[in-house]
Amino acid sequence: MTRSDSVDPHSLASAPVVVGVDGTEASDAAVRWAATAAARRQRELVIVHGMDLDTDGFAVRSREGTTAIGESIVTEATRLAEQTDSPAPAITPRLESGDPGQLLVDCSESAHLVVLGGPTDSLGIGRLGSILLSVVSRARGAVVVVRAGESQAAPSAPVVVGIDGSPVSDAATGVAFREAAVASAPLIAVHSWADPYAGRFSRLLAASEEPVDVSAPDRALLAERLAGWRERYPSVELQRRVERGMPRDQLLSWSQTARLLVVGSRGRGRFARFMLGSTSATLVQRAKCPVMVVHPG
């Protein structure tokens, strides 16, 4: 979301929650999360499985066999979605041939959210999987990554958003306010700062006759970035946190008690691996709660 007055396709009433499935335990966790999210928002849930017949075992399996496996995956995911406590108002299965990652990227153009199962370990960014990395890096709007085995969030658990003052971070902030409002949850806005000179001059600062608050500019930045969104979502209970340290370390710590962690993509570069910022990539890989990566537009 942006502060533009133009129509946001991800906010239209017709925009569905899309979940990519592959039959794994992480995929099942993503289906449950997506089904609950769709029901809470009264949106259609679209369950998507893509079959790349050129590479997906086609050399050893017939086209019919590959299609049968895909149908089984989608059928089981649909059954799982229907068994949630509050199923979505409409559930639509989609089984299509083609590259699974590109299919979900295409879906993201008009989806309210795209949901994926996350990595099963934390052994390195290369272990995230090509499809997951492609979608999280290249999608439009918001992508939620849900890891298998994540513990159920407490009813009072907050939504946590990382803010760094960039335009992409501003888009993430707007989405985080929306998510907190939908869940009737508090929102914690976290800005981390790491001054490379603070340690070098710590004794000088301590000896100063007047106290020196080196975090004051960061608190001012955080207040400025939040002001407009507070006016749009007055019912959301907001807490500000300015913390010293690396953003990824602070947000990983918050993920232990959050219901959802929201960050901007911060992507740059020609290749997909470099289109996902290092903080976002680390959180997708290691966070203890679902992570929402927000792309502007």
Tab-separated table of C-alpha atoms in Angstrom:
chain	number	residue	atom	x	y	z
A	1	MET	CA	0.000	0.000	0.000
A	2	THR	CA	1.091	3.566	-0.613
A	3	ARG	CA	-0.293	6.940	0.288
A	4	SER	CA	-1.272	7.488	-3.315
A	5	ASP	CA	-4.917	8.094	-4.176
A	6	SER	CA	-4.669	5.671	-7.091
A	7	VAL	CA	-6.564	2.393	-6.926
A	8	ASP	CA	-4.607	-0.341	-5.183
A	9	PRO	CA	-5.438	-3.665	-6.887
A	10	HIS	CA	-4.426	-5.577	-3.761
A	11	SER	CA	-7.138	-3.836	-1.725
A	12	LEU	CA	-10.041	-4.389	-4.114
A	13	ALA	CA	-12.881	-6.498	-2.727
A	14	SER	CA	-12.298	-8.977	-5.550
A	15	ALA	CA	-8.627	-9.501	-4.684
A	16	PRO	CA	-8.214	-13.040	-3.296
A	17	VAL	CA	-5.809	-14.569	-0.823
A	18	VAL	CA	-3.589	-16.869	-2.907
A	19	VAL	CA	-1.664	-19.791	-1.420
A	20	GLY	CA	0.891	-21.850	-3.312
A	21	VAL	CA	0.889	-25.560	-2.421
A	22	ASP	CA	3.233	-28.482	-3.050
A	23	GLY	CA	2.060	-31.120	-0.568
A	24	THR	CA	4.779	-30.554	2.039
A	25	GLU	CA	4.334	-29.923	5.755
A	26	ALA	CA	5.273	-26.264	5.254
A	27	SER	CA	2.689	-26.024	2.477
A	28	ASP	CA	0.017	-27.353	4.848
A	29	ALA	CA	0.979	-24.701	7.407
A	30	ALA	CA	0.651	-22.044	4.709
A	31	VAL	CA	-2.812	-23.342	3.737
A	32	ARG	CA	-4.058	-23.124	7.321
A	33	TRP	CA	-2.693	-19.581	7.717
A	34	ALA	CA	-4.095	-18.468	4.360
A	35	ALA	CA	-7.522	-20.007	5.036
A	36	THR	CA	-7.780	-18.164	8.339
A	37	ALA	CA	-6.613	-14.915	6.723
A	38	ALA	CA	-9.158	-15.237	3.902
A	39	ALA	CA	-11.991	-15.963	6.333
A	40	ARG	CA	-11.076	-13.032	8.557
A	41	ARG	CA	-11.115	-10.703	5.549
A	42	GLN	CA	-14.128	-12.381	3.866
A	43	ARG	CA	-12.083	-12.940	0.707
A	44	GLU	CA	-11.869	-15.803	-1.741
A	45	LEU	CA	-9.063	-18.300	-1.123
A	46	VAL	CA	-7.311	-19.482	-4.288
A	47	ILE	CA	-5.192	-22.631	-3.905
A	48	VAL	CA	-2.539	-22.798	-6.617
A	49	HIS	CA	-0.270	-25.623	-7.759
A	50	GLY	CA	1.922	-25.181	-10.810
A	51	MET	CA	3.310	-28.097	-12.809
A	52	ASP	CA	6.438	-27.447	-14.831
A	53	LEU	CA	6.106	-30.402	-17.163
A	54	ASP	CA	9.458	-29.683	-18.782
A	55	THR	CA	11.375	-30.193	-15.544
A	56	ASP	CA	9.026	-31.591	-12.899
A	57	GLY	CA	9.963	-35.239	-13.331
A	58	PHE	CA	8.534	-35.348	-16.827
A	59	ALA	CA	11.431	-37.481	-18.049
A	60	VAL	CA	10.368	-40.328	-15.773
A	61	ARG	CA	6.643	-39.691	-15.278
A	62	SER	CA	3.897	-39.428	-17.840
A	63	ARG	CA	1.975	-36.208	-18.277
A	64	GLU	CA	-1.069	-37.985	-16.868
A	65	GLY	CA	0.870	-39.134	-13.824
A	66	THR	CA	2.217	-35.650	-13.146
A	67	THR	CA	-1.275	-34.196	-13.472
A	68	ALA	CA	-2.670	-36.838	-11.110
A	69	ILE	CA	-0.096	-35.918	-8.478
A	70	GLY	CA	-0.948	-32.235	-8.879
A	71	GLU	CA	-4.651	-32.944	-8.551
A	72	SER	CA	-4.012	-34.899	-5.379
A	73	ILE	CA	-1.996	-32.037	-3.889
A	74	VAL	CA	-4.667	-29.456	-4.677
A	75	THR	CA	-7.484	-31.708	-3.448
A	76	GLU	CA	-5.770	-32.343	-0.126
A	77	ALA	CA	-4.992	-28.634	0.315
A	78	THR	CA	-8.644	-27.765	-0.407
A	79	ARG	CA	-9.814	-30.321	2.164
A	80	LEU	CA	-7.415	-28.833	4.711
A	81	ALA	CA	-8.670	-25.306	4.036
A	82	GLU	CA	-12.288	-26.411	4.427
A	83	GLN	CA	-11.514	-27.949	7.810
A	84	THR	CA	-10.282	-24.732	9.417
A	85	ASP	CA	-12.393	-23.290	12.220
A	86	SER	CA	-13.640	-20.476	9.980
A	87	PRO	CA	-13.313	-21.444	6.318
A	88	ALA	CA	-13.077	-18.817	3.603
A	89	PRO	CA	-16.357	-17.776	1.957
A	90	ALA	CA	-15.142	-19.309	-1.326
A	91	ILE	CA	-12.286	-21.715	-2.059
A	92	THR	CA	-11.042	-22.090	-5.628
A	93	PRO	CA	-8.450	-24.728	-6.590
A	94	ARG	CA	-6.136	-23.946	-9.523
A	95	LEU	CA	-3.956	-26.568	-11.182
A	96	GLU	CA	-1.938	-25.207	-14.094
A	97	SER	CA	1.037	-26.181	-16.184
A	98	GLY	CA	4.018	-23.867	-16.240
A	99	ASP	CA	6.713	-22.604	-13.922
A	100	PRO	CA	5.283	-22.586	-10.352
A	101	GLY	CA	7.249	-19.514	-9.295
A	102	GLN	CA	6.187	-17.464	-12.307
A	103	LEU	CA	2.577	-18.560	-11.819
A	104	LEU	CA	2.537	-17.193	-8.276
A	105	VAL	CA	4.330	-14.000	-9.316
A	106	ASP	CA	1.622	-13.489	-11.942
A	107	CYS	CA	-1.075	-14.146	-9.315
A	108	SER	CA	0.489	-11.543	-7.040
A	109	GLU	CA	-0.398	-8.752	-9.474
A	110	SER	CA	-4.061	-8.914	-8.419
A	111	ALA	CA	-3.917	-10.847	-5.128
A	112	HIS	CA	-4.625	-9.379	-1.735
A	113	LEU	CA	-1.889	-11.599	-0.314
A	114	VAL	CA	0.262	-14.453	-1.584
A	115	VAL	CA	1.100	-17.118	1.022
A	116	LEU	CA	3.862	-19.744	0.814
A	117	GLY	CA	5.348	-22.396	3.032
A	118	GLY	CA	8.774	-21.472	4.336
A	119	PRO	CA	12.118	-23.265	4.563
A	120	THR	CA	12.374	-26.312	6.786
A	121	ASP	CA	15.799	-25.403	8.177
A	122	SER	CA	18.048	-22.392	8.713
A	123	LEU	CA	21.232	-23.606	7.063
A	124	GLY	CA	21.667	-20.784	4.603
A	125	ILE	CA	19.938	-18.558	2.049
A	126	GLY	CA	20.713	-21.092	-0.671
A	127	ARG	CA	18.444	-23.573	1.101
A	128	LEU	CA	15.349	-21.399	0.758
A	129	GLY	CA	14.414	-23.036	-2.508
A	130	SER	CA	14.309	-21.506	-5.954
A	131	ILE	CA	10.509	-21.156	-6.108
A	132	LEU	CA	10.209	-19.516	-2.690
A	133	LEU	CA	13.095	-17.148	-3.344
A	134	SER	CA	11.754	-16.258	-6.780
A	135	VAL	CA	8.280	-15.427	-5.476
A	136	VAL	CA	9.386	-13.500	-2.385
A	137	SER	CA	11.863	-11.531	-4.495
A	138	ARG	CA	9.726	-10.755	-7.530
A	139	ALA	CA	6.097	-10.659	-6.395
A	140	ARG	CA	4.003	-7.525	-6.237
A	141	GLY	CA	2.211	-6.502	-3.074
A	142	ALA	CA	2.610	-8.637	0.045
A	143	VAL	CA	3.966	-12.190	0.370
A	144	VAL	CA	3.617	-14.146	3.621
A	145	VAL	CA	6.030	-16.970	4.398
A	146	VAL	CA	4.833	-19.508	6.976
A	147	ARG	CA	7.250	-22.103	8.309
A	148	ALA	CA	6.099	-25.516	9.468
A	149	GLY	CA	6.220	-26.073	13.208
A	150	GLU	CA	5.711	-22.438	14.199
A	151	SER	CA	3.917	-22.229	17.525
A	152	GLN	CA	0.443	-20.700	17.701
A	153	ALA	CA	0.582	-17.004	18.569
A	154	ALA	CA	-1.031	-15.866	21.786
A	155	PRO	CA	-4.315	-13.936	21.380
A	156	SER	CA	-2.572	-10.788	22.612
A	157	ALA	CA	0.476	-11.226	20.340
A	158	PRO	CA	1.340	-8.097	18.364
A	159	VAL	CA	2.063	-7.403	14.740
A	160	VAL	CA	5.648	-6.118	14.493
A	161	VAL	CA	6.900	-3.928	11.654
A	162	GLY	CA	10.487	-2.964	10.905
A	163	ILE	CA	10.894	0.680	9.832
A	164	ASP	CA	14.007	2.200	8.281
A	165	GLY	CA	12.605	5.364	6.683
A	166	SER	CA	12.743	4.167	3.066
A	167	PRO	CA	9.759	4.293	0.644
A	168	VAL	CA	9.595	0.484	0.685
A	169	SER	CA	9.508	0.575	4.477
A	170	ASP	CA	6.659	3.095	4.286
A	171	ALA	CA	4.648	0.638	2.169
A	172	ALA	CA	5.315	-2.090	4.756
A	173	THR	CA	4.161	0.240	7.525
A	174	GLY	CA	0.817	0.796	5.854
A	175	VAL	CA	0.272	-2.937	5.401
A	176	ALA	CA	1.286	-3.576	9.023
A	177	PHE	CA	-1.344	-1.107	10.277
A	178	ARG	CA	-3.926	-2.880	8.110
A	179	GLU	CA	-2.949	-6.294	9.448
A	180	ALA	CA	-3.072	-5.088	13.051
A	181	ALA	CA	-6.520	-3.587	12.473
A	182	VAL	CA	-7.846	-6.787	10.880
A	183	ALA	CA	-6.510	-8.925	13.731
A	184	SER	CA	-7.515	-6.413	16.447
A	185	ALA	CA	-3.908	-6.699	17.598
A	186	PRO	CA	-1.425	-4.138	18.889
A	187	LEU	CA	1.243	-2.904	16.484
A	188	ILE	CA	4.871	-2.522	17.517
A	189	ALA	CA	6.951	-0.322	15.203
A	190	VAL	CA	10.658	-1.080	15.529
A	191	HIS	CA	13.475	1.107	14.242
A	192	SER	CA	17.009	-0.134	14.845
A	193	TRP	CA	20.091	2.004	14.657
A	194	ALA	CA	23.766	1.135	14.724
A	195	ASP	CA	26.125	4.116	14.980
A	196	PRO	CA	29.665	2.998	14.066
A	197	TYR	CA	31.118	5.988	15.936
A	198	ALA	CA	29.152	5.638	19.176
A	199	GLY	CA	31.482	3.012	20.584
A	200	ARG	CA	34.602	4.907	19.568
A	201	PHE	CA	33.418	8.098	21.281
A	202	SER	CA	31.491	6.512	24.157
A	203	ARG	CA	33.894	7.841	26.816
A	204	LEU	CA	33.729	11.339	25.387
A	205	LEU	CA	29.945	11.223	25.383
A	206	ALA	CA	29.883	9.909	28.953
A	207	ALA	CA	32.180	12.720	30.124
A	208	SER	CA	30.028	15.395	28.545
A	209	GLU	CA	28.488	17.901	30.986
A	210	GLU	CA	25.206	17.741	29.116
A	211	PRO	CA	23.626	14.349	28.353
A	212	VAL	CA	23.848	13.422	24.691
A	213	ASP	CA	20.930	11.474	23.246
A	214	VAL	CA	22.372	9.916	20.092
A	215	SER	CA	19.089	8.149	19.308
A	216	ALA	CA	17.006	11.350	19.184
A	217	PRO	CA	17.128	11.649	15.352
A	218	ASP	CA	15.983	8.050	15.060
A	219	ARG	CA	13.029	8.629	17.359
A	220	ALA	CA	12.084	11.695	15.343
A	221	LEU	CA	12.283	9.703	12.106
A	222	LEU	CA	10.077	6.967	13.537
A	223	ALA	CA	7.466	9.445	14.760
A	224	GLU	CA	7.410	11.152	11.358
A	225	ARG	CA	6.955	7.882	9.471
A	226	LEU	CA	4.102	6.771	11.718
A	227	ALA	CA	2.139	10.013	11.965
A	228	GLY	CA	0.012	9.681	8.842
A	229	TRP	CA	-0.756	6.019	9.390
A	230	ARG	CA	-1.930	6.624	12.957
A	231	GLU	CA	-4.518	9.040	11.583
A	232	ARG	CA	-5.766	6.397	9.137
A	233	TYR	CA	-5.959	3.643	11.759
A	234	PRO	CA	-6.886	5.389	15.045
A	235	SER	CA	-8.146	2.147	16.609
A	236	VAL	CA	-4.764	0.405	16.394
A	237	GLU	CA	-2.815	0.392	19.649
A	238	LEU	CA	0.676	1.537	18.626
A	239	GLN	CA	3.957	1.125	20.459
A	240	ARG	CA	7.237	2.629	19.244
A	241	ARG	CA	10.610	1.005	19.816
A	242	VAL	CA	13.967	2.560	18.915
A	243	GLU	CA	16.662	-0.018	19.589
A	244	ARG	CA	20.387	-0.073	19.073
A	245	GLY	CA	21.692	-2.988	17.031
A	246	MET	CA	21.373	-4.664	13.655
A	247	PRO	CA	17.772	-4.614	12.355
A	248	ARG	CA	17.733	-8.329	11.579
A	249	ASP	CA	18.867	-9.200	15.114
A	250	GLN	CA	16.263	-6.989	16.751
A	251	LEU	CA	13.451	-8.260	14.521
A	252	LEU	CA	14.473	-11.902	14.986
A	253	SER	CA	14.164	-11.335	18.719
A	254	TRP	CA	10.708	-9.805	18.301
A	255	SER	CA	9.613	-12.740	16.131
A	256	GLN	CA	9.638	-14.985	19.201
A	257	THR	CA	6.524	-13.262	20.574
A	258	ALA	CA	4.913	-11.706	17.473
A	259	ARG	CA	1.929	-13.034	15.520
A	260	LEU	CA	3.330	-11.548	12.311
A	261	LEU	CA	6.536	-9.759	11.302
A	262	VAL	CA	6.205	-7.188	8.486
A	263	VAL	CA	9.174	-5.858	6.513
A	264	GLY	CA	9.825	-4.171	3.197
A	265	SER	CA	11.547	-6.061	0.417
A	266	ARG	CA	14.394	-3.552	-0.053
A	267	GLY	CA	15.290	-5.376	-3.280
A	268	ARG	CA	17.936	-4.144	-5.702
A	269	GLY	CA	19.896	-5.633	-8.548
A	270	ARG	CA	19.334	-7.640	-11.717
A	271	PHE	CA	19.171	-11.106	-10.242
A	272	ALA	CA	16.459	-12.568	-8.004
A	273	ARG	CA	18.934	-13.409	-5.251
A	274	PHE	CA	19.815	-9.718	-4.933
A	275	MET	CA	16.234	-8.487	-5.233
A	276	LEU	CA	15.531	-9.474	-1.634
A	277	GLY	CA	17.270	-7.400	1.021
A	278	SER	CA	19.570	-9.146	3.465
A	279	THR	CA	17.345	-8.365	6.454
A	280	SER	CA	14.216	-9.665	4.709
A	281	ALA	CA	16.046	-12.790	3.527
A	282	THR	CA	17.312	-13.550	7.030
A	283	LEU	CA	13.853	-13.132	8.552
A	284	VAL	CA	12.185	-15.350	5.933
A	285	GLN	CA	14.785	-17.981	6.732
A	286	ARG	CA	14.976	-17.822	10.518
A	287	ALA	CA	12.021	-15.940	12.078
A	288	LYS	CA	9.906	-17.780	14.653
A	289	CYS	CA	6.620	-16.395	13.317
A	290	PRO	CA	5.119	-15.808	9.865
A	291	VAL	CA	6.933	-13.097	7.893
A	292	MET	CA	5.249	-10.706	5.482
A	293	VAL	CA	7.514	-9.160	2.853
A	294	VAL	CA	5.932	-6.113	1.224
A	295	HIS	CA	6.732	-4.880	-2.264
A	296	PRO	CA	5.370	-1.487	-3.312
A	297	GLY	CA	2.800	-1.586	-6.075
